[in-house]
C-alpha positions as semicolon CSV with decimal commas, in nm:
position;residue;x (nm);y (nm);z (nm)
1;M;0,788;20,983;0,536
2;T;0,668;20,709;0,308
3;H;0,350;20,529;0,226
4;R;0,374;20,146;0,305
5;V;0,177;19,940;0,049
6;A;0,138;19,513;0,139
7;V;0,021;19,298;-0,080
8;L;-0,038;18,955;-0,017
9;D;-0,118;18,723;-0,300
10;K;-0,386;18,531;-0,135
11;D;-0,378;18,232;-0,410
12;L;-0,019;18,185;-0,365
13;C;-0,020;18,195;0,012
14;Q;0,005;17,871;0,159
15;P;0,021;17,853;0,546
16;K;-0,006;17,469;0,539
17;K;0,264;17,412;0,344
18;C;0,581;17,655;0,456
19;G;0,719;17,721;0,824
20;L;0,517;18,057;0,851
21;E;0,864;18,241;0,759
22;C;0,713;18,588;0,741
23;I;0,613;18,562;1,087
24;K;0,927;18,398;1,234
25;Y;1,185;18,629;1,079
26;C;1,013;18,954;1,084
27;P;1,214;19,212;1,237
28;V;0,917;19,413;1,387
29;N;0,755;19,088;1,537
30;K;1,087;19,001;1,720
31;S;1,069;19,360;1,906
32;G;0,735;19,244;2,012
33;A;0,494;19,392;1,777
34;D;0,277;19,220;1,587
35;C;0,319;19,286;1,244
36;I;0,284;18,972;1,049
37;I;0,020;18,720;1,161
38;L;-0,154;18,432;1,067
39;N;-0,538;18,546;1,013
40;E;-0,731;18,234;1,203
41;E;-1,023;18,328;1,020
42;V;-0,923;18,276;0,659
43;K;-0,604;18,101;0,760
44;K;-0,341;18,352;0,555
45;A;-0,074;18,571;0,664
46;Q;-0,188;18,972;0,733
47;I;0,050;19,259;0,734
48;D;0,014;19,541;0,927
49;E;0,089;19,818;0,698
50;D;0,110;20,098;0,983
51;V;0,397;19,874;1,202
52;C;0,583;19,733;0,866
53;N;0,875;19,895;0,831
54;G;0,948;19,802;0,489
55;C;1,230;19,650;0,513
56;G;1,110;19,361;0,269
57;I;1,254;19,050;0,437
58;C;0,905;18,902;0,476
59;V;0,903;18,976;0,042
60;K;1,259;18,737;0,049
61;V;1,199;18,439;0,284
62;C;0,830;18,355;0,208
63;P;0,871;18,059;-0,045
64;F;0,563;18,107;-0,201
65;D;0,647;18,536;-0,368
66;A;0,309;18,587;-0,200
67;I;0,428;18,900;-0,071
68;T;0,497;19,250;-0,221
69;I;0,610;19,566;-0,011
70;V;0,623;19,911;-0,189
71;N;0,735;20,211;-0,050
72;L;0,545;20,502;-0,201
73;A;0,574;20,894;-0,141
74;S;0,371;21,005;0,171
75;E;0,154;21,220;-0,042
76;L;0,011;20,947;-0,274
77;A;-0,177;20,840;0,040
78;A;-0,406;21,159;0,014
79;D;-0,437;21,004;-0,385
80;K;-0,610;20,663;-0,247
81;I;-0,923;20,619;-0,484
82;H;-1,025;20,244;-0,341
83;Q;-0,901;19,961;-0,166
84;Y;-1,049;19,585;-0,193
85;G;-0,956;19,504;0,148
86;P;-0,642;19,409;0,362
87;N;-0,397;19,382;0,217
88;S;-0,498;19,405;-0,121
89;F;-0,472;19,600;-0,510
90;R;-0,503;19,924;-0,411
91;L;-0,550;20,274;-0,678
92;Y;-0,457;20,583;-0,673
93;K;-0,567;20,847;-0,831
94;L;-0,815;20,847;-1,158
95;P;-0,859;20,949;-1,538
96;T;-1,051;21,212;-1,625
97;P;-1,347;21,174;-1,868
98;R;-1,309;21,461;-2,117
99;K;-1,639;21,591;-2,295
100;G;-1,611;21,518;-2,679
101;E;-1,235;21,401;-2,679
102;V;-1,060;21,082;-2,669
103;V;-0,846;21,030;-2,380
104;G;-0,583;20,699;-2,386
105;L;-0,480;20,493;-2,086
106;L;-0,165;20,346;-2,193
107;G;-0,034;20,100;-1,933
108;R;0,052;19,747;-1,838
109;N;-0,165;19,459;-1,754
110;G;-0,260;19,454;-1,363
111;M;-0,261;19,841;-1,294
112;G;-0,582;19,880;-1,219
113;K;-0,758;19,925;-1,549
114;S;-1,043;19,712;-1,477
115;T;-1,126;19,886;-1,139
116;V;-1,101;20,283;-1,321
117;V;-1,387;20,129;-1,523
118;N;-1,617;20,017;-1,243
119;I;-1,596;20,348;-1,122
120;L;-1,600;20,582;-1,405
121;S;-1,906;20,387;-1,518
122;G;-2,033;20,322;-1,184
123;N;-2,104;19,977;-1,095
124;L;-1,816;20,058;-0,813
125;K;-1,830;20,316;-0,541
126;P;-1,486;20,465;-0,458
127;N;-1,433;20,405;-0,118
128;L;-1,100;20,643;-0,117
129;G;-0,910;20,361;0,061
130;R;-1,161;20,261;0,366
131;Y;-1,245;19,938;0,287
132;E;-1,376;19,899;0,660
133;N;-1,592;20,208;0,680
134;P;-1,650;20,301;0,319
135;P;-1,757;20,691;0,309
136;E;-2,078;20,807;0,180
137;W;-2,146;21,019;-0,183
138;D;-2,152;21,326;0,008
139;E;-1,799;21,278;0,167
140;I;-1,672;21,135;-0,221
141;L;-1,815;21,453;-0,380
142;K;-1,622;21,723;-0,134
143;H;-1,314;21,494;-0,192
144;Y;-1,318;21,605;-0,594
145;S;-1,462;21,915;-0,490
146;G;-1,305;22,182;-0,743
147;T;-1,269;21,900;-0,987
148;E;-1,351;21,781;-1,317
149;L;-1,389;21,458;-1,170
150;K;-1,690;21,619;-0,920
151;S;-1,960;21,622;-1,199
152;H;-1,912;21,320;-1,334
153;F;-1,994;21,167;-0,995
154;D;-2,260;21,387;-0,935
155;K;-2,416;21,252;-1,256
156;I;-2,325;20,902;-1,077
157;K;-2,466;20,948;-0,773
158;N;-2,834;21,089;-0,920
159;K;-2,837;20,806;-1,160
160;Q;-2,794;21,039;-1,427
161;L;-2,497;20,869;-1,639
162;R;-2,518;20,572;-1,818
163;A;-2,176;20,406;-1,968
164;S;-2,137;20,158;-2,282
165;I;-1,824;19,938;-2,190
166;K;-1,620;19,713;-2,507
167;P;-1,466;19,489;-2,275
168;Q;-1,131;19,339;-2,399
169;Q;-1,230;18,965;-2,418
170;V;-1,525;18,991;-2,691
171;H;-1,524;18,609;-2,684
172;H;-1,731;18,665;-2,350
173;V;-1,981;18,854;-2,576
174;A;-2,052;18,517;-2,759
175;Q;-2,077;18,302;-2,470
176;A;-2,310;18,597;-2,311
177;F;-2,540;18,665;-2,597
178;D;-2,695;18,354;-2,826
179;G;-2,777;18,502;-3,144
180;T;-2,713;18,642;-3,505
181;G;-2,470;18,952;-3,563
182;K;-2,793;19,135;-3,671
183;E;-2,956;19,015;-3,363
184;L;-2,760;19,203;-3,120
185;I;-2,682;19,521;-3,336
186;E;-3,079;19,548;-3,339
187;K;-3,063;19,469;-2,916
188;Y;-2,866;19,756;-2,849
189;D;-2,942;20,046;-3,165
190;E;-3,028;20,327;-2,960
191;R;-2,938;20,546;-3,184
192;G;-3,083;20,438;-3,509
193;I;-2,730;20,401;-3,648
194;S;-2,692;20,036;-3,705
195;R;-2,634;20,035;-4,102
196;E;-2,402;20,343;-4,074
197;L;-2,185;20,108;-3,857
198;I;-2,240;19,785;-4,021
199;K;-2,117;19,936;-4,364
200;E;-1,820;20,136;-4,234
201;L;-1,696;19,876;-3,978
202;G;-1,736;19,598;-4,277
203;L;-1,983;19,399;-4,101
204;E;-2,225;19,295;-4,403
205;N;-2,129;18,911;-4,425
206;S;-2,172;18,864;-3,992
207;M;-2,514;18,976;-3,994
208;E;-2,687;18,682;-4,042
209;Q;-2,445;18,416;-3,870
210;N;-2,444;18,341;-3,484
211;L;-2,209;18,494;-3,293
212;K;-2,020;18,196;-3,182
213;E;-1,915;18,137;-3,578
214;L;-1,791;18,469;-3,596
215;S;-1,478;18,489;-3,651
216;G;-1,217;18,720;-3,355
217;G;-1,172;19,039;-3,577
218;E;-1,561;19,029;-3,707
219;L;-1,678;18,984;-3,298
220;Q;-1,460;19,229;-3,210
221;R;-1,592;19,473;-3,473
222;L;-1,942;19,355;-3,404
223;S;-1,893;19,414;-2,979
224;I;-1,759;19,786;-3,106
225;A;-2,085;19,878;-3,313
226;A;-2,318;19,739;-3,031
227;V;-2,125;19,943;-2,787
228;A;-2,084;20,277;-3,047
229;S;-2,482;20,237;-3,138
230;K;-2,625;20,283;-2,745
231;D;-2,714;20,636;-2,643
232;T;-2,531;20,702;-2,375
233;E;-2,257;20,957;-2,196
234;F;-2,000;20,798;-2,148
235;Y;-1,822;20,519;-2,366
236;F;-1,540;20,305;-2,292
237;F;-1,350;20,125;-2,540
238;D;-1,147;19,805;-2,400
239;E;-0,837;19,714;-2,656
240;P;-1,066;19,752;-2,981
241;S;-0,810;19,692;-3,225
242;S;-0,731;19,339;-3,140
243;Y;-0,777;19,078;-3,414
244;N;-0,797;19,338;-3,692
245;D;-0,567;19,440;-3,995
246;V;-0,477;19,795;-4,035
247;F;-0,761;19,858;-4,225
248;Q;-0,996;19,732;-4,032
249;R;-0,821;19,912;-3,696
250;K;-0,862;20,289;-3,928
251;S;-1,253;20,191;-3,938
252;V;-1,293;20,142;-3,589
253;A;-1,141;20,460;-3,520
254;R;-1,354;20,623;-3,726
255;V;-1,644;20,506;-3,538
256;I;-1,480;20,597;-3,197
257;H;-1,372;20,924;-3,331
258;S;-1,721;21,012;-3,431
259;L;-1,873;20,955;-3,036
260;A;-1,618;21,267;-2,946
261;K;-1,752;21,431;-3,225
262;I;-2,117;21,484;-3,127
263;G;-1,997;21,528;-2,779
264;K;-1,939;21,232;-2,619
265;S;-1,692;21,079;-2,319
266;V;-1,432;20,845;-2,449
267;M;-1,185;20,681;-2,292
268;V;-0,965;20,398;-2,486
269;V;-0,750;20,106;-2,345
270;E;-0,488;20,036;-2,628
271;H;-0,147;19,879;-2,636
272;D;-0,103;19,958;-3,023
273;L;0,086;20,258;-2,993
274;T;-0,017;20,384;-3,350
275;L;-0,333;20,318;-3,336
276;L;-0,328;20,517;-2,974
277;D;-0,177;20,782;-3,138
278;Y;-0,414;20,827;-3,407
279;L;-0,687;20,825;-3,175
280;S;-0,608;21,011;-2,910
281;D;-0,661;21,347;-2,799
282;Y;-0,471;21,298;-2,511
283;I;-0,323;21,042;-2,242
284;E;-0,345;20,899;-1,953
285;L;-0,051;20,650;-1,823
286;L;-0,116;20,384;-1,538
287;Y;0,202;20,283;-1,361
288;G;0,298;20,076;-1,052
289;E;0,320;19,771;-0,942
290;P;0,096;19,464;-1,095
291;A;-0,165;19,306;-0,903
292;A;-0,026;19,544;-0,611
293;Y;-0,098;19,915;-0,725
294;G;-0,181;20,113;-0,944
295;I;-0,129;20,523;-0,999
296;V;-0,294;20,738;-1,295
297;S;-0,081;21,000;-1,381
298;N;-0,155;21,393;-1,501
299;V;-0,335;21,415;-1,805
300;L;-0,041;21,415;-2,111
301;S;-0,074;21,524;-2,502
302;T;-0,062;21,224;-2,692
303;K;0,292;21,208;-2,849
304;I;0,397;21,341;-2,500
305;G;0,234;21,055;-2,311
306;I;0,342;20,799;-2,516
307;N;0,717;20,894;-2,559
308;V;0,698;20,900;-2,171
309;F;0,577;20,523;-2,166
310;L;0,861;20,422;-2,393
311;D;1,096;20,650;-2,200
312;G;0,988;20,477;-1,857
313;Y;0,992;20,829;-1,692
314;L;0,764;21,061;-1,619
315;P;0,910;21,391;-1,564
316;T;0,630;21,608;-1,438
317;E;0,611;21,352;-1,151
318;N;0,953;21,245;-1,117
319;V;0,895;20,905;-1,124
320;R;1,079;20,597;-1,296
321;F;0,823;20,374;-1,341
322;R;1,014;20,081;-1,584
323;D;1,390;20,011;-1,531
324;K;1,448;20,044;-1,902
325;K;1,360;20,222;-2,217
326;F;1,185;19,992;-2,509
């Protein structure tokens, strides 16, 4: 048995500019069933995953490469955490925040990192794949009964969890906040540690400058300081090393480690494997097909996780997620 994943890139699908080859050449359609149809409401192709046999003919004949068909193990169907809609991206499994430890997330872009962050921070309610009939919190909590994530979602349900998130694109911070570095830090400093953070991250000369005047590295470290100064239970840092040199990266790592030392749950997405090795207590891999589906691995020790990522093979789950080793 296989679990079918059919994803349509709605931006690439152009029914007015093609001969609807996906519909014409689908063998299931030819047998009389409705596997691929033209959705008249949105004027895009729509694929019925329950009827699809996974032959992949539609993928080959689509002139715009808008279709992705993947056959996954049937066991994964029970681990579907969220799906945005029909023929759209879906996420399987979630990483687990750990109090007093740094969990590193490692994987290619387009694997569901943003979905993970939004779910774990409480900004997105997981629908367990039921986008037409999303479950209530009681059902979600029952789904996670007996796992560490249950207590995390309990806090989200009861609005007892606050999260502090450092985004990947730090220039968005300068676009959203019109003021100086000092004004930004003072706005978010709930722990009264702004002076220590400014010194540790070498931001003394950035305090009186407008955010729009700062370099990429200064803006990155200022964003990290603002996030770390908030008093929350869960911290997430997306590529905190970008734009910084090796000495500044060590300072960033010390700030992130300091949060774990006071019992906070910390997650980090980082593509610098050296920094990730230095930072993380554990690693969880994200693999799959970009913009189609993402799977979160079981927790691994840091060194094993990095080696597995480089090797492209996950022995504990018997999955090869990349054809070549790095």
